mmCIF file with all atom_site columns, C-alpha atoms in Angstrom:
data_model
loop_
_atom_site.group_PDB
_atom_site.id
_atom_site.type_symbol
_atom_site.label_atom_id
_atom_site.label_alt_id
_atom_site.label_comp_id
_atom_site.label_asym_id
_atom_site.label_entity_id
_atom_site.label_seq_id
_atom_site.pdbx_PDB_ins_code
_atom_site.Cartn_x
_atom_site.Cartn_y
_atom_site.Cartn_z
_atom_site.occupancy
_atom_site.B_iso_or_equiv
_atom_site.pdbx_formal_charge
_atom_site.auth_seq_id
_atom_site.auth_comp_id
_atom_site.auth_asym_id
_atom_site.auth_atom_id
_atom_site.pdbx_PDB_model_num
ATOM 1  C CA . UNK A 1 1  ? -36.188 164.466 102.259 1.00 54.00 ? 285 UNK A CA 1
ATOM 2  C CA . UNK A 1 2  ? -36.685 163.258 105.448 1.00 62.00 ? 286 UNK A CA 1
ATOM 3  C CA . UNK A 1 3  ? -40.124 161.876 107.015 1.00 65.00 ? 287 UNK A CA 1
ATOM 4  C CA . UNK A 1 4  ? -41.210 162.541 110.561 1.00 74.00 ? 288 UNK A CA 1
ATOM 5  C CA . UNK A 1 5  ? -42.171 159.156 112.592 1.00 78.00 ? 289 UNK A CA 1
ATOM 6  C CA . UNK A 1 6  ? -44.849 161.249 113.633 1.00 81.00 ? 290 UNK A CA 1
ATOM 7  C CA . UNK A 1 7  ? -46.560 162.142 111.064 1.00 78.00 ? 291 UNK A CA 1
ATOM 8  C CA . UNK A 1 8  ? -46.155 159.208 109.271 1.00 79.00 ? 292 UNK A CA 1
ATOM 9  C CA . UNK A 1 9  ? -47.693 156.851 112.095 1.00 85.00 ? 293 UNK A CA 1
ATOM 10 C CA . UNK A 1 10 ? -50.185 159.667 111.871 1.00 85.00 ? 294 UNK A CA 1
ATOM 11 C CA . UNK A 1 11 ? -51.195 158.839 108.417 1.00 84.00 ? 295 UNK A CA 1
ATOM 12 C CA . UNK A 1 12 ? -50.169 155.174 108.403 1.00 88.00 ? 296 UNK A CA 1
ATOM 13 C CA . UNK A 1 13 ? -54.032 154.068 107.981 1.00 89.00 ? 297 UNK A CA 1
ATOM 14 C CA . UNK A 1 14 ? -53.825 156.162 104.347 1.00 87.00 ? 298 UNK A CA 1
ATOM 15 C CA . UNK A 1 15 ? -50.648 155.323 103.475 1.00 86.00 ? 299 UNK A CA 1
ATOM 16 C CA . UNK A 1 16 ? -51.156 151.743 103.767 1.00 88.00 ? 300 UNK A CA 1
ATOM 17 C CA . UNK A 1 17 ? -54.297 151.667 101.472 1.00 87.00 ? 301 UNK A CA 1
ATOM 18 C CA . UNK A 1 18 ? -52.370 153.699 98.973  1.00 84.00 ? 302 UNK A CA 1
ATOM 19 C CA . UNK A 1 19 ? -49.324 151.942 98.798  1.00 83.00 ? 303 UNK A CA 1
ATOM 20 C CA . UNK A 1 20 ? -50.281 148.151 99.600  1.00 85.00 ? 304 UNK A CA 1
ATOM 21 C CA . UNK A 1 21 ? -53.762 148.696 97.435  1.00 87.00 ? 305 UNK A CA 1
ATOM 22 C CA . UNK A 1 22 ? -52.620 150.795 94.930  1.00 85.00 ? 306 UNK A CA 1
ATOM 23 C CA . UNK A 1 23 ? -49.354 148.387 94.111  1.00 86.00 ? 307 UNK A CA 1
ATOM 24 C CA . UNK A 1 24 ? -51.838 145.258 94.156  1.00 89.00 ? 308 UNK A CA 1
ATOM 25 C CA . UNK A 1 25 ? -54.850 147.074 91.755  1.00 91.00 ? 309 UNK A CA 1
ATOM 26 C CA . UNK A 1 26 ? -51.586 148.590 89.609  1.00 89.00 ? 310 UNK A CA 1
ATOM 27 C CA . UNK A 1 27 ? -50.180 144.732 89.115  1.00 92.00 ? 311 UNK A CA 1
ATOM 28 C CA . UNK A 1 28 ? -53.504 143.728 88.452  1.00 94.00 ? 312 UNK A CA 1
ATOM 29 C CA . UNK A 1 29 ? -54.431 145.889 85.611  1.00 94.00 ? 313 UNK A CA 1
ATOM 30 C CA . UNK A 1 30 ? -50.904 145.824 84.169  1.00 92.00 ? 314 UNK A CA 1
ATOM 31 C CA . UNK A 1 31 ? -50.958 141.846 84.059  1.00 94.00 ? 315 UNK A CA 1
ATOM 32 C CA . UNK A 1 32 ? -54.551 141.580 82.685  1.00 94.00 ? 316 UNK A CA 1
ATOM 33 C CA . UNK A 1 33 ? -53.618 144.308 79.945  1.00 91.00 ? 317 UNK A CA 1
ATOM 34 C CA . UNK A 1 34 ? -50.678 142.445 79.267  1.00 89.00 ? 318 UNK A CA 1
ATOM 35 C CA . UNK A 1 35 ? -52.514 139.445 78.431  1.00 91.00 ? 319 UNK A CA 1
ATOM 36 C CA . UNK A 1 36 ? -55.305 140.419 76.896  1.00 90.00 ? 320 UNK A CA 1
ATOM 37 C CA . UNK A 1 37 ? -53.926 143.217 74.431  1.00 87.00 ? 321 UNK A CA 1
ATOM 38 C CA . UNK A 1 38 ? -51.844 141.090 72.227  1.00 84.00 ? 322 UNK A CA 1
ATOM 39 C CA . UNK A 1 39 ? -55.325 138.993 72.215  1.00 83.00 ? 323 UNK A CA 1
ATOM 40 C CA . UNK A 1 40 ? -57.166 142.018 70.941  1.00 84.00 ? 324 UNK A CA 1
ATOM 41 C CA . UNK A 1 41 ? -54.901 142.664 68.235  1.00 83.00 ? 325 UNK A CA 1
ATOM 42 C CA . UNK A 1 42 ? -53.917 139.731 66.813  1.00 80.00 ? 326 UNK A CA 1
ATOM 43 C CA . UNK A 1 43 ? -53.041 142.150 63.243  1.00 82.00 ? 327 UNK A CA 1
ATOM 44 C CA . UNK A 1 44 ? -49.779 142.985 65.143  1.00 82.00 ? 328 UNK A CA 1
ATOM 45 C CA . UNK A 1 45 ? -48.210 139.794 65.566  1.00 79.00 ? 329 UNK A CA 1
ATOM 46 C CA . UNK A 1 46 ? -47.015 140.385 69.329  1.00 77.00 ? 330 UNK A CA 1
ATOM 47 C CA . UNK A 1 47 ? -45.639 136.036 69.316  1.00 77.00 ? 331 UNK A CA 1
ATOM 48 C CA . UNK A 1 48 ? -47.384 134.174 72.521  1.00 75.00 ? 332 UNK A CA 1
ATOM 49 C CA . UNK A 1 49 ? -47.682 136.055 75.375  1.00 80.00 ? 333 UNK A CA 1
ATOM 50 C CA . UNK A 1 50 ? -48.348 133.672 78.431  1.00 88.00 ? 334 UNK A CA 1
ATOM 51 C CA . UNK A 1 51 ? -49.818 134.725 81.730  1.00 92.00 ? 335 UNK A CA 1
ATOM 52 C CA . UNK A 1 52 ? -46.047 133.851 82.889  1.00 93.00 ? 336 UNK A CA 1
ATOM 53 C CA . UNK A 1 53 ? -44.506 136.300 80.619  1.00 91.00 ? 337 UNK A CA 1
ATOM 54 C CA . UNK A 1 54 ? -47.958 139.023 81.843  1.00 91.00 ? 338 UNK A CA 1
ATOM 55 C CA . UNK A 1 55 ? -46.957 138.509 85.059  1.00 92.00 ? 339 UNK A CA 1
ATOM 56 C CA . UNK A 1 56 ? -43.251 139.209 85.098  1.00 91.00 ? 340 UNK A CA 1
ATOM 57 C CA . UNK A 1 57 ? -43.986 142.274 82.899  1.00 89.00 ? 341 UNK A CA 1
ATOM 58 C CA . UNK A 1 58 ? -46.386 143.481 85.373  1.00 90.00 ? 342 UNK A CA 1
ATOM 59 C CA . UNK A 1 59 ? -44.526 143.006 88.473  1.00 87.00 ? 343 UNK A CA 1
ATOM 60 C CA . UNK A 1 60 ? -41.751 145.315 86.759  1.00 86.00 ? 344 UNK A CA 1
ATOM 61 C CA . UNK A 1 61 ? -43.903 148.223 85.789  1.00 86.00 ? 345 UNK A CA 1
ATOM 62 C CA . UNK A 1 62 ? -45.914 148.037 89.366  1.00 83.00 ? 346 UNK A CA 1
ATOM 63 C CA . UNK A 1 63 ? -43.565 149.445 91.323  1.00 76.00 ? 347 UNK A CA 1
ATOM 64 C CA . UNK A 1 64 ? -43.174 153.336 91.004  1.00 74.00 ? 348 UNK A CA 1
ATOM 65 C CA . UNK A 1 65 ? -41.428 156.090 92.053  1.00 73.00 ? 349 UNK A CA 1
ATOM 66 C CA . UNK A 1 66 ? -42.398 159.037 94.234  1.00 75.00 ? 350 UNK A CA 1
ATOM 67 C CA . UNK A 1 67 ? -39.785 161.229 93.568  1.00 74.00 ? 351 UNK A CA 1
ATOM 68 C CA . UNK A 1 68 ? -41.207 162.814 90.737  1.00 76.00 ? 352 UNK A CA 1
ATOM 69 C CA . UNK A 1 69 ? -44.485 163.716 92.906  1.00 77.00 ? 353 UNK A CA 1
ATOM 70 C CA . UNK A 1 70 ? -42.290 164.418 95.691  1.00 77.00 ? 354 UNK A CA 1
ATOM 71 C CA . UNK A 1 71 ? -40.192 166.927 93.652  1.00 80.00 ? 355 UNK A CA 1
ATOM 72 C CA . UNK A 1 72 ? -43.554 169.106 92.351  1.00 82.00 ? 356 UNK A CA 1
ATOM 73 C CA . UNK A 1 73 ? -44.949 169.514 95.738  1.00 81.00 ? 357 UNK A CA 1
ATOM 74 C CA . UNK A 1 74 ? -43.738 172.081 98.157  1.00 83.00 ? 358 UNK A CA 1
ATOM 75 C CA . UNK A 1 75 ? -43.419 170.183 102.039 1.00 79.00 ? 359 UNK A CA 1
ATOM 76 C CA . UNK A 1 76 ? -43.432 172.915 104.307 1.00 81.00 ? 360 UNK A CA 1
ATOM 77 C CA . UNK A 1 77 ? -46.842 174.292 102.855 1.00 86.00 ? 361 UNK A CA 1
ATOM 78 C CA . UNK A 1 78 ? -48.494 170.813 102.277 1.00 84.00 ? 362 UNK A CA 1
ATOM 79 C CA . UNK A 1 79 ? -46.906 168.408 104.930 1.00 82.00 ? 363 UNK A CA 1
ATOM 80 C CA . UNK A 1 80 ? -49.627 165.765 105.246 1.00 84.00 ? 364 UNK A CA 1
ATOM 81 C CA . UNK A 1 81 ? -49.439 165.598 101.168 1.00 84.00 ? 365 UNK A CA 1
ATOM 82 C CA . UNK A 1 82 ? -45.774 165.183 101.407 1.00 82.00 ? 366 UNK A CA 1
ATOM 83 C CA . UNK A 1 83 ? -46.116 162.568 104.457 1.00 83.00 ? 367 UNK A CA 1
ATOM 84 C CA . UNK A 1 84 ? -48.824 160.632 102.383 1.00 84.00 ? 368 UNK A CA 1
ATOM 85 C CA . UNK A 1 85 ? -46.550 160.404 99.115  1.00 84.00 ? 369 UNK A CA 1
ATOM 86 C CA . UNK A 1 86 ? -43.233 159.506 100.514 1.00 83.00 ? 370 UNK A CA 1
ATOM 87 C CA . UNK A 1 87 ? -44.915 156.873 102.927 1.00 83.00 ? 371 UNK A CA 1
ATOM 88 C CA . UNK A 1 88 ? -46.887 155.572 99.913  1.00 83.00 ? 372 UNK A CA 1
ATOM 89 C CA . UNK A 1 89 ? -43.944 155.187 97.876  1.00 82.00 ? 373 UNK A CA 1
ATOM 90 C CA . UNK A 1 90 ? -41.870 153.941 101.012 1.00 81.00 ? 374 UNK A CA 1
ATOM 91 C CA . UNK A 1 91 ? -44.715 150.560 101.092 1.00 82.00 ? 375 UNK A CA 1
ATOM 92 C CA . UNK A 1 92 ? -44.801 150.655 97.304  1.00 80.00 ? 376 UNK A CA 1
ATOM 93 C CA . UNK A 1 93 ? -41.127 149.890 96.977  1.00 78.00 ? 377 UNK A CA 1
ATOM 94 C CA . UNK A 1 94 ? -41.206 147.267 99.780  1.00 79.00 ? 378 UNK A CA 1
ATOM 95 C CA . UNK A 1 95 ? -44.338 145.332 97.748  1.00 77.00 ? 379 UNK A CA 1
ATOM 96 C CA . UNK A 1 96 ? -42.428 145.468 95.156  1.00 73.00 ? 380 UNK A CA 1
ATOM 97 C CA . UNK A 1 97 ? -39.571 143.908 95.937  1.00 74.00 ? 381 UNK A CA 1
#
């Protein structure tokens, strides 16, 4: 698959909040449930979890791939959807790394 410049500078406004926002509230809510759940069970003995060891867990998990949304949506009937995904994933990757 192949984006269009055009349509992704189109959509760039959208794409950014997805994929820069998305990534950020996604690391968030990994790292906090990565601290916090061990906390909440403490019957499970999960061994320290620091906000070190949260943080590293979440910054693996955050990044995701859009190849699985890309493959269930049909392009040429639902470009913008398409353009919006790919892009998304393209500035999810890049955060990422």
């Amino acid at each position: 698959y192949s984006l269009r410049r055009k349509r992704f500078f189109q959509n760039i406004h959208l794409i950014m909040i997805f994929g820069i926002g998305g990534t950020i509230v996604n690391f968030m809510l990994i790292a906090l449930g990565g601290y916090y759940f061990p906390k909440l069970l403490p019957q499970y003995d999960f061994g320290p979890f620091s906000w070190q060891k949260s943080l590293l867990f979440a910054s693996v998990l955050a990044g995701s791939d859009e190849v699985s949304a890309l493959s269930l949506i049909p392009i040429d009937v639902f470009p913008r959807m398409g353009a919006l995904i790919f892009g998304e994933g393209v500035m999810n990757d890049a955060l990422s790394i």
